[in-house]
mmCIF file of C-alpha atoms in Angstrom:
data_model
loop_
_atom_site.group_PDB
_atom_site.id
_atom_site.type_symbol
_atom_site.label_atom_id
_atom_site.label_comp_id
_atom_site.label_asym_id
_atom_site.label_seq_id
_atom_site.Cartn_x
_atom_site.Cartn_y
_atom_site.Cartn_z
ATOM 1 C CA MET A 64 -42.638 25.085 19.456
ATOM 2 C CA PRO A 65 -39.792 25.850 21.533
ATOM 3 C CA VAL A 66 -36.010 24.054 21.338
ATOM 4 C CA THR A 67 -35.842 21.757 24.138
ATOM 5 C CA ARG A 68 -32.787 20.738 25.371
ATOM 6 C CA ARG A 69 -32.726 17.108 24.658
ATOM 7 C CA GLY A 70 -33.672 17.698 21.091
ATOM 8 C CA ALA A 71 -30.834 19.989 21.005
ATOM 9 C CA LEU A 72 -28.409 16.758 22.353
ATOM 10 C CA ARG A 73 -29.785 14.995 19.851
ATOM 11 C CA ALA A 74 -29.467 17.046 16.810
ATOM 12 C CA LEU A 75 -25.970 17.505 18.262
ATOM 13 C CA PHE A 76 -25.375 13.282 18.407
ATOM 14 C CA ALA A 77 -26.726 12.628 15.016
ATOM 15 C CA VAL A 78 -24.221 15.495 13.440
ATOM 16 C CA GLY A 79 -21.189 14.345 14.888
ATOM 17 C CA ALA A 80 -21.905 10.580 13.365
ATOM 18 C CA VAL A 81 -22.933 11.388 10.686
ATOM 19 C CA GLY A 82 -19.388 14.100 10.471
ATOM 20 C CA GLY A 83 -17.441 10.641 12.432
ATOM 21 C CA THR A 84 -18.410 8.072 9.775
ATOM 22 C CA ALA A 85 -17.641 10.606 6.959
ATOM 23 C CA VAL A 86 -14.157 10.903 8.233
ATOM 24 C CA ALA A 87 -13.734 7.650 9.039
ATOM 25 C CA LEU A 88 -15.088 6.709 5.124
ATOM 26 C CA ALA A 89 -13.260 9.269 3.322
ATOM 27 C CA PRO A 90 -9.481 7.325 2.949
ATOM 28 C CA ILE A 91 -11.492 4.392 1.788
ATOM 29 C CA VAL A 92 -13.782 6.370 -0.443
ATOM 30 C CA ARG A 93 -11.086 8.245 -2.121
ATOM 31 C CA ALA A 94 -8.973 4.690 -2.496
ATOM 32 C CA GLY A 95 -11.606 3.703 -4.427
ATOM 33 C CA ALA A 96 -12.453 6.833 -6.618
ATOM 34 C CA THR A 97 -8.877 6.624 -7.643
ATOM 35 C CA GLY A 98 -8.311 2.991 -8.211
ATOM 36 C CA ARG A 99 -5.510 0.816 -8.120
ATOM 37 C CA GLY A 100 -2.393 1.158 -10.494
ATOM 38 C CA GLY A 101 -2.754 3.313 -12.701
ATOM 39 C CA ASP A 102 -0.131 3.850 -16.059
ATOM 40 C CA ASP A 103 2.439 5.385 -14.954
ATOM 41 C CA GLY A 104 5.027 3.378 -15.158
ATOM 42 C CA LYS A 105 2.904 0.125 -16.676
ATOM 43 C CA GLY A 106 5.494 -2.209 -18.521
ATOM 44 C CA VAL A 107 5.433 -5.316 -20.940
ATOM 45 C CA LEU A 108 5.508 -8.474 -18.396
ATOM 46 C CA SER A 109 8.916 -9.282 -17.266
ATOM 47 C CA PRO A 110 10.323 -11.977 -17.580
ATOM 48 C CA GLY A 111 10.695 -14.123 -14.106
ATOM 49 C CA LEU A 112 7.033 -12.897 -13.343
ATOM 50 C CA PRO A 113 3.619 -14.947 -13.173
ATOM 51 C CA HIS A 114 1.839 -14.618 -16.262
ATOM 52 C CA ASP A 115 -1.698 -13.698 -14.167
ATOM 53 C CA LEU A 116 -0.814 -10.208 -13.131
ATOM 54 C CA THR A 117 -2.441 -7.070 -13.571
ATOM 55 C CA ASP A 118 -1.254 -3.688 -13.206
ATOM 56 C CA VAL A 119 2.462 -4.659 -13.952
ATOM 57 C CA PHE A 120 5.332 -2.121 -13.985
ATOM 58 C CA ASP A 121 8.687 -2.801 -15.111
ATOM 59 C CA GLU A 122 11.126 0.035 -14.816
ATOM 60 C CA MET A 123 14.508 1.327 -14.068
ATOM 61 C CA TYR A 124 14.067 4.223 -11.075
ATOM 62 C CA ARG A 125 16.885 6.217 -9.171
ATOM 63 C CA GLY A 126 19.239 3.566 -10.442
ATOM 64 C CA ARG A 127 17.301 0.413 -8.885
ATOM 65 C CA HIS A 128 15.605 -2.385 -11.990
ATOM 66 C CA ILE A 129 11.427 -2.031 -9.696
ATOM 67 C CA ARG A 130 9.456 -4.268 -11.007
ATOM 68 C CA GLY A 131 5.804 -6.037 -10.127
ATOM 69 C CA GLY A 132 2.375 -6.499 -10.886
ATOM 70 C CA THR A 133 -0.990 -7.843 -8.859
ATOM 71 C CA ALA A 134 -2.208 -11.102 -9.107
ATOM 72 C CA GLY A 135 -5.851 -11.674 -7.131
ATOM 73 C CA ASP A 136 -5.534 -10.786 -3.650
ATOM 74 C CA SER A 137 -1.140 -10.580 -4.178
ATOM 75 C CA THR A 138 1.492 -8.735 -4.694
ATOM 76 C CA GLU A 139 4.799 -9.172 -5.813
ATOM 77 C CA VAL A 140 7.639 -6.496 -5.562
ATOM 78 C CA THR A 141 10.731 -6.338 -6.427
ATOM 79 C CA VAL A 142 13.788 -4.257 -5.979
ATOM 80 C CA ASP A 143 17.340 -4.899 -8.053
ATOM 81 C CA GLY A 144 15.687 -8.540 -7.984
ATOM 82 C CA ARG A 145 15.233 -9.048 -4.503
ATOM 83 C CA PRO A 146 11.590 -9.560 -3.034
ATOM 84 C CA LEU A 147 10.043 -6.255 -1.712
ATOM 85 C CA HIS A 148 7.816 -7.671 1.258
ATOM 86 C CA ILE A 149 4.381 -5.094 1.382
ATOM 87 C CA MET A 150 1.245 -5.284 2.894
ATOM 88 C CA ARG A 151 -2.157 -4.020 1.764
ATOM 89 C CA ARG A 152 -4.028 -1.810 4.569
ATOM 90 C CA ALA A 153 -8.024 -2.183 4.788
ATOM 91 C CA ASP A 154 -7.874 1.519 2.913
ATOM 92 C CA GLY A 155 -6.661 0.135 -0.467
ATOM 93 C CA SER A 156 -3.524 1.572 0.213
ATOM 94 C CA TYR A 157 -0.133 -0.489 0.849
ATOM 95 C CA LEU A 158 2.679 -0.290 2.824
ATOM 96 C CA SER A 159 6.366 -1.849 2.472
ATOM 97 C CA MET A 160 8.936 -3.442 5.253
ATOM 98 C CA VAL A 161 11.279 -0.830 4.736
ATOM 99 C CA ASP A 162 8.909 2.328 5.140
ATOM 100 C CA HIS A 163 6.050 0.712 6.878
ATOM 101 C CA TYR A 164 5.349 4.838 8.306
ATOM 102 C CA GLU A 165 4.588 5.630 4.978
ATOM 103 C CA SER A 166 1.576 4.816 3.291
ATOM 104 C CA TYR A 167 1.218 4.495 -0.771
ATOM 105 C CA PRO A 168 -1.720 4.230 -3.595
ATOM 106 C CA THR A 169 -0.257 1.735 -5.828
ATOM 107 C CA PRO A 170 2.755 -0.885 -5.211
ATOM 108 C CA LEU A 171 4.479 1.382 -8.029
ATOM 109 C CA ALA A 172 4.687 3.580 -5.779
ATOM 110 C CA VAL A 173 5.391 1.826 -2.438
ATOM 111 C CA ALA A 174 7.913 0.500 -5.213
ATOM 112 C CA ARG A 175 9.932 3.427 -5.196
ATOM 113 C CA GLY A 176 9.013 5.044 -1.606
ATOM 114 C CA ALA A 177 11.137 1.732 -0.425
ATOM 115 C CA VAL A 178 14.527 2.503 -3.657
ATOM 116 C CA ASP A 179 13.860 6.082 -1.694
ATOM 117 C CA GLU A 180 14.229 4.817 1.881
ATOM 118 C CA LEU A 181 17.083 2.628 0.584
ATOM 119 C CA GLY A 182 19.484 4.533 -0.852
ATOM 120 C CA THR A 183 22.615 3.117 -1.531
ATOM 121 C CA ALA A 184 21.225 0.090 0.148
ATOM 122 C CA ARG A 185 20.252 -3.557 -0.970
ATOM 123 C CA LEU A 186 17.199 -5.514 0.143
ATOM 124 C CA SER A 187 17.981 -8.676 2.113
ATOM 125 C CA LEU A 188 17.772 -11.514 0.462
ATOM 126 C CA THR A 189 17.025 -13.831 4.230
ATOM 127 C CA SER A 190 13.373 -14.860 3.871
ATOM 128 C CA MET A 191 10.386 -13.588 5.592
ATOM 129 C CA GLN A 192 9.580 -17.286 6.989
ATOM 130 C CA GLN A 193 13.001 -17.765 8.731
ATOM 131 C CA THR A 194 13.447 -17.942 12.352
ATOM 132 C CA HIS A 195 14.963 -15.085 14.254
ATOM 133 C CA PRO A 196 18.022 -16.138 15.927
ATOM 134 C CA MET A 197 16.414 -15.380 19.641
ATOM 135 C CA ARG A 198 13.770 -18.018 18.920
ATOM 136 C CA GLN A 199 15.919 -20.643 18.230
ATOM 137 C CA LEU A 200 17.898 -19.898 22.411
#
């Protein structure tokens, strides 16, 4: 049976659809395979953190005290006792307000990345919930 133009286009479309789906799902599958957290940097539960946290870490990194953990859908991370605001991405990775161009596989990795970006600067104590000064005009 000869190959028709219609048959060739159908096959090409099917290969493109399957390939595109595989490329789109690869980060999600990869994040699920590596899991969240890991034993790197896990420590004992720190005072001041809720007791229902999992994937807990508490360590000194480049002279900064980073600690945190995950409780259900929320993740809490602090650098030198100041809150580091992080967000969970759809692919399972994390990003922080300090370095929102880079995604990291775990809360510990995002805390280390924030410390690297901060250098000698400190996180602000200003809450993310406060109003911007320009909105008060």
